[in-house]
PDB file of C-alpha atoms in Angstrom:
ATOM      1  CA  MET A   1       0.022  -0.008  -0.064  1.00 78.00           C
ATOM      2  CA  ASP A   2       1.540   3.367  -1.017  1.00 86.00           C
ATOM      3  CA  ARG A   3      -0.888   5.665   0.923  1.00 90.00           C
ATOM      4  CA  VAL A   4      -3.636   5.476   3.651  1.00 92.00           C
ATOM      5  CA  TYR A   5      -6.834   7.240   2.357  1.00 93.00           C
ATOM      6  CA  SER A   6      -9.270   6.544   5.198  1.00 93.00           C
ATOM      7  CA  LEU A   7      -9.193   5.043   8.577  1.00 93.00           C
ATOM      8  CA  SER A   8     -11.196   3.872  11.455  1.00 93.00           C
ATOM      9  CA  VAL A   9     -10.449   3.919  15.246  1.00 93.00           C
ATOM     10  CA  TYR A  10     -11.275   1.125  17.563  1.00 93.00           C
ATOM     11  CA  GLU A  11     -10.523   0.952  21.201  1.00 91.00           C
ATOM     12  CA  THR A  12     -10.311  -1.624  24.042  1.00 89.00           C
ATOM     13  CA  PRO A  13      -9.256  -0.745  27.646  1.00 88.00           C
ATOM     14  CA  THR A  14      -5.730  -1.424  26.834  1.00 89.00           C
ATOM     15  CA  HIS A  15      -5.073  -0.448  23.191  1.00 90.00           C
ATOM     16  CA  PHE A  16      -6.402   1.749  20.217  1.00 92.00           C
ATOM     17  CA  TYR A  17      -6.538   0.029  16.951  1.00 93.00           C
ATOM     18  CA  ILE A  18      -6.360   2.316  13.830  1.00 94.00           C
ATOM     19  CA  ILE A  19      -7.352   0.498  10.617  1.00 94.00           C
ATOM     20  CA  GLY A  20      -6.255   2.259   7.352  1.00 93.00           C
ATOM     21  CA  SER A  21      -7.347   1.476   3.914  1.00 93.00           C
ATOM     22  CA  ASP A  22      -6.365   2.417   0.422  1.00 92.00           C
ATOM     23  CA  ALA A  23      -8.318   4.221  -2.041  1.00 90.00           C
ATOM     24  CA  THR A  24     -10.168   1.253  -3.273  1.00 90.00           C
ATOM     25  CA  GLU A  25     -10.642  -0.081   0.377  1.00 89.00           C
ATOM     26  CA  SER A  26      -9.335  -3.472  -0.633  1.00 91.00           C
ATOM     27  CA  ILE A  27      -5.949  -3.255   1.088  1.00 93.00           C
ATOM     28  CA  PHE A  28      -5.531  -2.583   4.850  1.00 94.00           C
ATOM     29  CA  ARG A  29      -2.814  -1.649   7.484  1.00 93.00           C
ATOM     30  CA  THR A  30      -3.183  -1.255  11.271  1.00 93.00           C
ATOM     31  CA  LEU A  31      -1.436   0.710  14.007  1.00 93.00           C
ATOM     32  CA  LYS A  32      -1.707  -0.385  17.592  1.00 93.00           C
ATOM     33  CA  ILE A  33      -1.366   2.323  20.217  1.00 93.00           C
ATOM     34  CA  ASP A  34      -0.751   1.506  23.968  1.00 92.00           C
ATOM     35  CA  ARG A  35      -3.320   3.177  26.585  1.00 90.00           C
ATOM     36  CA  ILE A  36      -1.535   1.864  29.669  1.00 88.00           C
ATOM     37  CA  THR A  37       1.595   4.243  29.773  1.00 84.00           C
ATOM     38  CA  GLN A  38       0.457   7.708  30.106  1.00 82.00           C
ATOM     39  CA  ASN A  39       3.757   9.566  29.508  1.00 84.00           C
ATOM     40  CA  GLU A  40       4.904   7.785  26.579  1.00 89.00           C
ATOM     41  CA  PHE A  41       3.741   7.397  23.056  1.00 91.00           C
ATOM     42  CA  ILE A  42       3.752   3.712  22.103  1.00 91.00           C
ATOM     43  CA  VAL A  43       2.759   2.686  18.767  1.00 92.00           C
ATOM     44  CA  GLY A  44       3.298  -0.377  16.733  1.00 91.00           C
ATOM     45  CA  GLU A  45       2.826  -1.003  12.959  1.00 90.00           C
ATOM     46  CA  PRO A  46       2.890  -4.430  11.649  1.00 89.00           C
ATOM     47  CA  ASN A  47       4.639  -4.605   8.200  1.00 87.00           C
ATOM     48  CA  HIS A  48       1.862  -6.547   6.570  1.00 88.00           C
ATOM     49  CA  ASP A  49      -0.999  -5.751   4.320  1.00 91.00           C
ATOM     50  CA  TYR A  50      -4.424  -7.185   5.019  1.00 91.00           C
ATOM     51  CA  SER A  51      -7.479  -7.890   2.939  1.00 91.00           C
ATOM     52  CA  LYS A  52     -10.876  -6.858   3.949  1.00 91.00           C
ATOM     53  CA  ALA A  53     -11.601 -10.495   5.361  1.00 92.00           C
ATOM     54  CA  ASP A  54      -8.248 -10.528   7.307  1.00 91.00           C
ATOM     55  CA  ILE A  55      -9.434  -7.212   9.035  1.00 90.00           C
ATOM     56  CA  GLY A  56     -12.710  -8.514  10.159  1.00 90.00           C
ATOM     57  CA  GLU A  57     -11.065 -11.719  11.416  1.00 90.00           C
ATOM     58  CA  LEU A  58      -8.416  -9.545  13.429  1.00 89.00           C
ATOM     59  CA  LEU A  59     -11.093  -7.227  14.910  1.00 89.00           C
ATOM     60  CA  ALA A  60     -13.097 -10.336  15.958  1.00 89.00           C
ATOM     61  CA  THR A  61     -10.103 -11.851  17.538  1.00 88.00           C
ATOM     62  CA  VAL A  62      -9.207  -8.578  19.474  1.00 87.00           C
ATOM     63  CA  SER A  63     -12.957  -8.156  20.517  1.00 85.00           C
ATOM     64  CA  SER A  64     -13.068 -11.909  21.918  1.00 83.00           C
ATOM     65  CA  SER A  65      -9.738 -11.649  23.755  1.00 77.00           C
ATOM     66  CA  SER A  66     -10.359  -8.229  25.446  1.00 69.00           C
ATOM     67  CA  ILE A  67     -11.498  -8.245  28.903  1.00 60.00           C
ATOM     68  CA  VAL A  68     -15.036  -6.686  28.988  1.00 48.00           C
ATOM     69  CA  THR A  69     -14.784  -5.001  32.307  1.00 43.00           C
ATOM     70  CA  PRO A  70     -14.717  -1.317  31.861  1.00 42.00           C
ATOM     71  CA  THR A  71     -16.188   0.618  35.011  1.00 36.00           C
ATOM     72  CA  GLU A  72     -19.332   2.580  34.788  1.00 34.00           C
ATOM     73  CA  LYS A  73     -17.421   5.795  34.701  1.00 33.00           C
ATOM     74  CA  TRP A  74     -15.459   4.596  31.597  1.00 36.00           C
ATOM     75  CA  GLY A  75     -18.579   3.456  29.923  1.00 38.00           C
ATOM     76  CA  ARG A  76     -20.030   6.981  30.348  1.00 35.00           C
ATOM     77  CA  LYS A  77     -17.128   8.512  29.318  1.00 40.00           C
ATOM     78  CA  ARG A  78     -17.042   6.793  26.021  1.00 45.00           C
ATOM     79  CA  ASN A  79     -20.785   7.183  25.287  1.00 43.00           C
ATOM     80  CA  SER A  80     -20.041   8.289  22.000  1.00 49.00           C
ATOM     81  CA  THR A  81     -18.534   5.099  20.741  1.00 54.00           C
ATOM     82  CA  VAL A  82     -20.230   2.172  19.106  1.00 56.00           C
ATOM     83  CA  SER A  83     -20.000  -1.327  20.600  1.00 52.00           C
ATOM     84  CA  THR A  84     -18.967  -4.027  18.008  1.00 53.00           C
ATOM     85  CA  GLY A  85     -19.499  -6.688  20.447  1.00 51.00           C
ATOM     86  CA  GLY A  86     -17.180  -8.166  22.983  1.00 53.00           C
ATOM     87  CA  GLY A  87     -14.562  -5.873  24.323  1.00 73.00           C
ATOM     88  CA  LEU A  88     -14.060  -3.749  21.316  1.00 83.00           C
ATOM     89  CA  LEU A  89     -15.542  -0.373  20.641  1.00 87.00           C
ATOM     90  CA  ARG A  90     -15.616   1.784  17.409  1.00 86.00           C
ATOM     91  CA  THR A  91     -14.507   5.262  18.407  1.00 87.00           C
ATOM     92  CA  LEU A  92     -14.293   6.789  15.090  1.00 88.00           C
ATOM     93  CA  GLU A  93     -16.050   5.221  12.189  1.00 88.00           C
ATOM     94  CA  LYS A  94     -14.058   7.082   9.334  1.00 91.00           C
ATOM     95  CA  ALA A  95     -11.514   9.665   9.090  1.00 93.00           C
ATOM     96  CA  CYS A  96      -9.364  10.886   6.406  1.00 93.00           C
ATOM     97  CA  GLY A  97      -5.830  10.787   8.005  1.00 92.00           C
ATOM     98  CA  LEU A  98      -3.883  11.350  11.089  1.00 94.00           C
ATOM     99  CA  ILE A  99      -2.542  14.922  11.769  1.00 94.00           C
ATOM    100  CA  GLY A 100      -0.478  14.381  15.012  1.00 93.00           C
ATOM    101  CA  ALA A 101      -0.473  13.667  18.607  1.00 94.00           C
ATOM    102  CA  VAL A 102      -0.009  16.173  21.538  1.00 93.00           C
ATOM    103  CA  ARG A 103       0.527  15.865  25.279  1.00 92.00           C
ATOM    104  CA  PHE A 104       0.096  18.576  27.894  1.00 92.00           C
ATOM    105  CA  LEU A 105       0.367  17.220  31.412  1.00 89.00           C
ATOM    106  CA  HIS A 106      -1.271  13.804  31.698  1.00 88.00           C
ATOM    107  CA  GLY A 107      -1.149  11.526  28.627  1.00 89.00           C
ATOM    108  CA  TYR A 108      -1.406  12.146  24.771  1.00 93.00           C
ATOM    109  CA  TYR A 109      -4.189  13.054  22.369  1.00 93.00           C
ATOM    110  CA  LEU A 110      -4.530  11.801  18.987  1.00 94.00           C
ATOM    111  CA  LEU A 111      -5.599  14.201  16.392  1.00 94.00           C
ATOM    112  CA  LEU A 112      -7.444  13.250  13.151  1.00 94.00           C
ATOM    113  CA  VAL A 113      -9.237  15.008  10.288  1.00 95.00           C
ATOM    114  CA  SER A 114     -12.604  13.457  10.359  1.00 93.00           C
ATOM    115  CA  LYS A 115     -14.038  15.527   7.611  1.00 93.00           C
ATOM    116  CA  ALA A 116     -12.627  16.940   4.553  1.00 94.00           C
ATOM    117  CA  LYS A 117     -14.010  18.548   1.172  1.00 94.00           C
ATOM    118  CA  GLN A 118     -12.295  18.322  -2.125  1.00 95.00           C
ATOM    119  CA  ILE A 119     -11.733  22.001  -3.524  1.00 94.00           C
ATOM    120  CA  CYS A 120      -9.810  21.514  -6.651  1.00 91.00           C
ATOM    121  CA  GLN A 121      -7.464  19.450  -8.676  1.00 91.00           C
ATOM    122  CA  ILE A 122      -3.755  20.133  -9.791  1.00 92.00           C
ATOM    123  CA  GLY A 123      -3.713  17.766 -12.856  1.00 88.00           C
ATOM    124  CA  ASN A 124      -4.421  14.331 -11.454  1.00 89.00           C
ATOM    125  CA  HIS A 125      -3.807  15.413  -7.754  1.00 92.00           C
ATOM    126  CA  SER A 126      -6.927  16.168  -5.652  1.00 93.00           C
ATOM    127  CA  ILE A 127      -6.722  18.987  -3.066  1.00 95.00           C
ATOM    128  CA  PHE A 128      -8.846  18.944   0.069  1.00 96.00           C
ATOM    129  CA  LYS A 129      -9.853  21.470   2.675  1.00 96.00           C
ATOM    130  CA  VAL A 130     -10.147  20.400   6.359  1.00 95.00           C
ATOM    131  CA  GLU A 131     -13.742  20.652   7.621  1.00 94.00           C
ATOM    132  CA  ASP A 132     -13.466  18.810  11.031  1.00 93.00           C
ATOM    133  CA  VAL A 133     -10.907  17.502  13.392  1.00 93.00           C
ATOM    134  CA  SER A 134     -11.434  14.932  16.136  1.00 92.00           C
ATOM    135  CA  MET A 135      -9.205  14.806  19.207  1.00 93.00           C
ATOM    136  CA  ILE A 136      -9.143  11.682  21.169  1.00 92.00           C
ATOM    137  CA  TYR A 137      -7.746  11.178  24.496  1.00 92.00           C
ATOM    138  CA  LEU A 138      -5.433   7.994  24.610  1.00 90.00           C
ATOM    139  CA  PRO A 139      -4.968   6.840  28.307  1.00 89.00           C
ATOM    140  CA  SER A 140      -7.493   4.571  29.765  1.00 84.00           C
ATOM    141  CA  THR A 141      -8.692   5.928  32.778  1.00 79.00           C
ATOM    142  CA  SER A 142     -11.963   5.974  34.987  1.00 75.00           C
ATOM    143  CA  THR A 143     -11.313   9.215  36.759  1.00 80.00           C
ATOM    144  CA  PRO A 144     -11.983  12.756  35.399  1.00 84.00           C
ATOM    145  CA  LEU A 145      -9.015  14.720  33.935  1.00 85.00           C
ATOM    146  CA  PRO A 146      -7.423  17.046  36.377  1.00 88.00           C
ATOM    147  CA  PRO A 147      -8.501  20.737  35.961  1.00 91.00           C
ATOM    148  CA  GLU A 148      -5.182  22.064  34.651  1.00 92.00           C
ATOM    149  CA  GLU A 149      -5.397  19.264  31.994  1.00 89.00           C
ATOM    150  CA  GLN A 150      -8.869  20.049  30.928  1.00 91.00           C
ATOM    151  CA  ARG A 151      -7.811  23.926  30.889  1.00 93.00           C
ATOM    152  CA  TYR A 152      -4.830  23.010  28.340  1.00 92.00           C
ATOM    153  CA  ALA A 153      -7.155  20.877  26.352  1.00 91.00           C
ATOM    154  CA  LYS A 154      -9.573  23.597  25.847  1.00 91.00           C
ATOM    155  CA  LEU A 155      -6.937  26.137  25.070  1.00 91.00           C
ATOM    156  CA  PHE A 156      -5.555  23.881  22.290  1.00 91.00           C
ATOM    157  CA  GLN A 157      -8.820  23.387  20.907  1.00 89.00           C
ATOM    158  CA  THR A 158      -9.339  27.144  20.309  1.00 87.00           C
ATOM    159  CA  VAL A 159      -7.039  26.576  17.319  1.00 86.00           C
ATOM    160  CA  ASP A 160      -9.591  26.278  14.526  1.00 87.00           C
ATOM    161  CA  PHE A 161      -8.277  23.542  12.107  1.00 87.00           C
ATOM    162  CA  THR A 162     -11.253  24.107   9.726  1.00 86.00           C
ATOM    163  CA  THR A 163     -10.020  27.684   8.835  1.00 87.00           C
ATOM    164  CA  ASN A 164      -8.015  27.430   5.541  1.00 91.00           C
ATOM    165  CA  PHE A 165      -6.122  24.283   6.326  1.00 95.00           C
ATOM    166  CA  TYR A 166      -5.515  22.157   3.233  1.00 96.00           C
ATOM    167  CA  PHE A 167      -3.914  18.735   2.385  1.00 96.00           C
ATOM    168  CA  SER A 168      -3.275  16.409  -0.620  1.00 95.00           C
ATOM    169  CA  TYR A 169      -2.721  12.729  -0.409  1.00 94.00           C
ATOM    170  CA  THR A 170      -0.408  12.805  -3.654  1.00 91.00           C
ATOM    171  CA  TYR A 171       0.658  16.365  -4.031  1.00 92.00           C
ATOM    172  CA  LYS A 172       3.158  18.135  -1.879  1.00 92.00           C
ATOM    173  CA  LEU A 173       1.364  21.504  -1.178  1.00 93.00           C
ATOM    174  CA  SER A 174       4.323  22.833   0.676  1.00 92.00           C
ATOM    175  CA  ARG A 175       6.467  22.559  -2.658  1.00 91.00           C
ATOM    176  CA  THR A 176       5.900  24.467  -5.842  1.00 91.00           C
ATOM    177  CA  LEU A 177       4.498  22.821  -9.130  1.00 91.00           C
ATOM    178  CA  GLN A 178       7.963  22.675 -10.562  1.00 89.00           C
ATOM    179  CA  GLU A 179       9.447  20.816  -7.524  1.00 88.00           C
ATOM    180  CA  ASN A 180       6.458  18.444  -7.732  1.00 88.00           C
ATOM    181  CA  SER A 181       7.002  17.945 -11.473  1.00 87.00           C
ATOM    182  CA  LEU A 182      10.840  17.461 -11.031  1.00 84.00           C
ATOM    183  CA  ALA A 183      10.132  15.084  -8.218  1.00 82.00           C
ATOM    184  CA  GLU A 184       8.095  12.898 -10.550  1.00 79.00           C
ATOM    185  CA  LYS A 185      10.614  12.964 -13.241  1.00 76.00           C
ATOM    186  CA  GLY A 186      13.543  12.365 -10.902  1.00 71.00           C
ATOM    187  CA  ILE A 187      15.579  15.242 -12.381  1.00 68.00           C
ATOM    188  CA  ASN A 188      18.387  17.080 -10.637  1.00 61.00           C
ATOM    189  CA  TRP A 189      18.152  20.737 -10.482  1.00 58.00           C
ATOM    190  CA  ASN A 190      19.459  23.679  -8.661  1.00 59.00           C
ATOM    191  CA  LYS A 191      21.887  21.337  -6.653  1.00 55.00           C
ATOM    192  CA  ASN A 192      18.860  19.416  -5.231  1.00 60.00           C
ATOM    193  CA  ASN A 193      18.250  15.846  -5.900  1.00 59.00           C
ATOM    194  CA  TYR A 194      14.391  15.747  -6.285  1.00 57.00           C
ATOM    195  CA  LYS A 195      13.090  12.136  -5.661  1.00 59.00           C
ATOM    196  CA  PHE A 196       9.291  11.035  -5.898  1.00 57.00           C
ATOM    197  CA  ASN A 197       9.153  10.779  -2.127  1.00 64.00           C
ATOM    198  CA  MET A 198      11.027  14.098  -1.619  1.00 71.00           C
ATOM    199  CA  LYS A 199      10.529  15.802   1.717  1.00 79.00           C
ATOM    200  CA  SER A 200       8.184  18.573   2.145  1.00 84.00           C
ATOM    201  CA  GLU A 201       9.143  22.309   2.922  1.00 84.00           C
ATOM    202  CA  GLN A 202       8.981  22.263   6.678  1.00 88.00           C
ATOM    203  CA  LYS A 203       8.316  25.695   7.176  1.00 89.00           C
ATOM    204  CA  PHE A 204       4.876  25.644   5.389  1.00 92.00           C
ATOM    205  CA  VAL A 205       3.815  22.348   7.294  1.00 93.00           C
ATOM    206  CA  TRP A 206       1.772  23.626  10.176  1.00 92.00           C
ATOM    207  CA  ASN A 207       1.405  20.294  12.044  1.00 93.00           C
ATOM    208  CA  ASP A 208       5.015  19.547  11.847  1.00 92.00           C
ATOM    209  CA  PHE A 209       5.430  19.534  15.578  1.00 93.00           C
ATOM    210  CA  LEU A 210       2.295  17.356  16.284  1.00 93.00           C
ATOM    211  CA  LEU A 211       3.779  14.634  13.829  1.00 94.00           C
ATOM    212  CA  GLU A 212       6.975  14.350  15.920  1.00 94.00           C
ATOM    213  CA  PRO A 213       5.568  11.438  18.151  1.00 93.00           C
ATOM    214  CA  PHE A 214       4.744   9.221  15.029  1.00 94.00           C
ATOM    215  CA  ARG A 215       8.240  10.203  13.333  1.00 92.00           C
ATOM    216  CA  LYS A 216       9.923   9.155  16.600  1.00 92.00           C
ATOM    217  CA  SER A 217       8.127   5.816  16.525  1.00 91.00           C
ATOM    218  CA  ARG A 218       9.091   5.314  13.029  1.00 92.00           C
ATOM    219  CA  VAL A 219       5.434   5.224  11.918  1.00 92.00           C
ATOM    220  CA  ASN A 220       5.349   5.205   8.034  1.00 91.00           C
ATOM    221  CA  ARG A 221       4.596   8.671   6.533  1.00 90.00           C
ATOM    222  CA  LYS A 222       1.701   7.121   4.366  1.00 92.00           C
ATOM    223  CA  TRP A 223      -0.436   7.158   7.639  1.00 93.00           C
ATOM    224  CA  TYR A 224      -0.504  10.998   8.217  1.00 92.00           C
ATOM    225  CA  LEU A 225      -1.346  14.168   6.544  1.00 94.00           C
ATOM    226  CA  GLU A 226       0.829  17.417   6.271  1.00 94.00           C
ATOM    227  CA  LEU A 227      -1.461  20.399   6.544  1.00 95.00           C
ATOM    228  CA  VAL A 228      -0.683  23.784   4.796  1.00 95.00           C
ATOM    229  CA  HIS A 229      -2.371  26.852   6.029  1.00 94.00           C
ATOM    230  CA  GLY A 230      -3.182  29.771   3.627  1.00 93.00           C
ATOM    231  CA  TYR A 231      -5.713  30.008   0.629  1.00 94.00           C
ATOM    232  CA  ILE A 232      -6.347  27.833  -2.499  1.00 94.00           C
ATOM    233  CA  GLY A 233      -8.833  29.022  -5.039  1.00 93.00           C
ATOM    234  CA  HIS A 234      -9.301  27.987  -8.690  1.00 92.00           C
ATOM    235  CA  GLN A 235     -11.464  29.249 -11.679  1.00 91.00           C
ATOM    236  CA  LEU A 236     -12.121  27.535 -14.955  1.00 90.00           C
ATOM    237  CA  VAL A 237     -11.751  29.655 -18.110  1.00 90.00           C
ATOM    238  CA  GLU A 238     -13.276  28.328 -21.281  1.00 88.00           C
ATOM    239  CA  LEU A 239     -11.879  29.582 -24.689  1.00 87.00           C
ATOM    240  CA  PRO A 240     -12.828  28.560 -28.205  1.00 85.00           C
ATOM    241  CA  CYS A 241      -9.682  26.665 -28.573  1.00 83.00           C
ATOM    242  CA  ALA A 242      -8.981  25.353 -25.072  1.00 84.00           C
ATOM    243  CA  LYS A 243     -10.185  24.989 -21.480  1.00 89.00           C
ATOM    244  CA  PHE A 244      -7.928  26.137 -18.630  1.00 90.00           C
ATOM    245  CA  ASP A 245      -7.841  25.928 -14.895  1.00 91.00           C
ATOM    246  CA  LEU A 246      -6.405  28.923 -13.000  1.00 93.00           C
ATOM    247  CA  ILE A 247      -5.267  27.900  -9.554  1.00 94.00           C
ATOM    248  CA  LEU A 248      -4.112  30.621  -6.795  1.00 95.00           C
ATOM    249  CA  LEU A 249      -2.193  28.970  -3.961  1.00 95.00           C
ATOM    250  CA  ALA A 250      -0.960  30.892  -0.935  1.00 95.00           C
ATOM    251  CA  ARG A 251       1.114  29.284   1.372  1.00 94.00           C
ATOM    252  CA  ARG A 252       1.549  30.725   4.898  1.00 92.00           C
ATOM    253  CA  SER A 253       4.834  30.036   6.831  1.00 90.00           C
ATOM    254  CA  ALA A 254       4.523  28.667  10.167  1.00 88.00           C
ATOM    255  CA  GLU A 255       8.016  29.809  11.489  1.00 87.00           C
ATOM    256  CA  PHE A 256       7.005  33.329  12.622  1.00 82.00           C
ATOM    257  CA  ALA A 257       3.368  33.552  12.466  1.00 81.00           C
ATOM    258  CA  GLY A 258       0.902  35.530  14.512  1.00 78.00           C
ATOM    259  CA  THR A 259      -1.111  38.705  14.943  1.00 79.00           C
ATOM    260  CA  ARG A 260       0.357  41.853  13.305  1.00 77.00           C
ATOM    261  CA  PHE A 261       0.562  43.420  16.722  1.00 78.00           C
ATOM    262  CA  LEU A 262       2.921  40.766  18.280  1.00 80.00           C
ATOM    263  CA  LYS A 263       4.877  39.465  15.057  1.00 82.00           C
ATOM    264  CA  ARG A 264       6.827  41.981  13.131  1.00 83.00           C
ATOM    265  CA  GLY A 265      10.175  42.135  11.124  1.00 84.00           C
ATOM    266  CA  THR A 266      12.174  38.895  11.488  1.00 82.00           C
ATOM    267  CA  ASN A 267      13.127  36.463  14.229  1.00 80.00           C
ATOM    268  CA  TYR A 268      16.809  35.502  15.165  1.00 83.00           C
ATOM    269  CA  LYS A 269      16.696  32.644  12.606  1.00 82.00           C
ATOM    270  CA  GLY A 270      15.748  35.300   9.849  1.00 81.00           C
ATOM    271  CA  ALA A 271      12.081  34.188   9.368  1.00 81.00           C
ATOM    272  CA  VAL A 272       9.889  36.901   8.270  1.00 84.00           C
ATOM    273  CA  ALA A 273       6.649  37.673  10.130  1.00 84.00           C
ATOM    274  CA  ASN A 274       3.612  36.138   8.547  1.00 82.00           C
ATOM    275  CA  ASP A 275       5.675  35.189   5.350  1.00 86.00           C
ATOM    276  CA  VAL A 276       3.271  34.167   2.618  1.00 89.00           C
ATOM    277  CA  GLU A 277       4.440  32.395  -0.767  1.00 92.00           C
ATOM    278  CA  THR A 278       2.027  32.833  -3.494  1.00 94.00           C
ATOM    279  CA  GLU A 279       1.848  30.700  -6.502  1.00 95.00           C
ATOM    280  CA  GLN A 280      -0.206  30.929  -9.764  1.00 95.00           C
ATOM    281  CA  ILE A 281      -0.887  27.758 -11.673  1.00 93.00           C
ATOM    282  CA  VAL A 282      -2.491  27.501 -15.146  1.00 93.00           C
ATOM    283  CA  TRP A 283      -3.333  23.993 -16.467  1.00 89.00           C
ATOM    284  CA  GLU A 284      -4.743  23.198 -19.806  1.00 89.00           C
ATOM    285  CA  VAL A 285      -7.528  20.878 -18.510  1.00 87.00           C
ATOM    286  CA  SER A 286      -8.173  19.356 -21.973  1.00 82.00           C
ATOM    287  CA  ASN A 287      -4.657  18.166 -22.008  1.00 81.00           C
ATOM    288  CA  SER A 288      -3.261  15.368 -19.927  1.00 81.00           C
ATOM    289  CA  GLY A 289      -3.340  15.748 -15.977  1.00 83.00           C
ATOM    290  CA  SER A 290       0.100  14.137 -15.495  1.00 85.00           C
ATOM    291  CA  LEU A 291       2.768  16.641 -14.299  1.00 83.00           C
ATOM    292  CA  ASN A 292       5.123  14.901 -16.578  1.00 81.00           C
ATOM    293  CA  SER A 293       3.137  15.078 -19.959  1.00 81.00           C
ATOM    294  CA  GLY A 294       0.524  17.667 -19.180  1.00 84.00           C
ATOM    295  CA  LYS A 295       0.580  21.328 -20.051  1.00 87.00           C
ATOM    296  CA  PHE A 296       1.203  23.376 -16.895  1.00 88.00           C
ATOM    297  CA  SER A 297       2.693  26.722 -16.200  1.00 88.00           C
ATOM    298  CA  ALA A 298       3.438  28.169 -12.904  1.00 90.00           C
ATOM    299  CA  PHE A 299       4.734  31.518 -11.300  1.00 91.00           C
ATOM    300  CA  VAL A 300       5.872  31.954  -7.809  1.00 89.00           C
TER     301      VAL A 300
END
């Protein structure tokens, strides 16, 4: 499997199980996250592809082997989950991808894009806008969270991920069209070796810090999404001879961002306050959507 396009989250009193599938929902992968150790992010990823029948058998085995003794408080806390029978609960039926994990004082929270909308295409690559984000507390506990933990969690939730955050499964939004095209072709240019799996431009990835727990645990990058903040708009233009798609893509840097009153000039690393890189892309829609053979033009 090259990429996880959708996932579901299940839980037992001791573990979370994340089931990811490809675009056709015929090949599956799994992640297993520990719930016992509060201060560590422990995740396992079997290096194995599963079929739909294999996943059904795996979930049935987990459900039958789990101890069905959650306390009444634990049951009330998870009242939004759906029981699948036995000791397995379905916490989230469908999500678009993982965007990170964060810890404040007592245990980690899992962050997922639970709803997204396709807004345009750059050739064969679909671009999505985040519409909803789910936040799941990982540790298994029957006691209420301490007041200070609740306060930090509420402060974090004031960040509105539904406001102009974008992602793509197959296109590096943090990179320009030229860089994406060179990466597909594997061409050396400007002293850089662009490969098909080239790294993102980190200053434009707004959830870079949130992804660190997954990177440290060596979770495959196919599981998570890299969010870009800014603006993406497009307009179709039809002429007698051709049909074009005009795309405006503005990437806002995460390195020195903030309100104008607090962020001005540059920081000690040379990052400019609220730096925005704007790219204009023209694609002849009637031609191929491949970045290698299609007719594209871009200006940054």
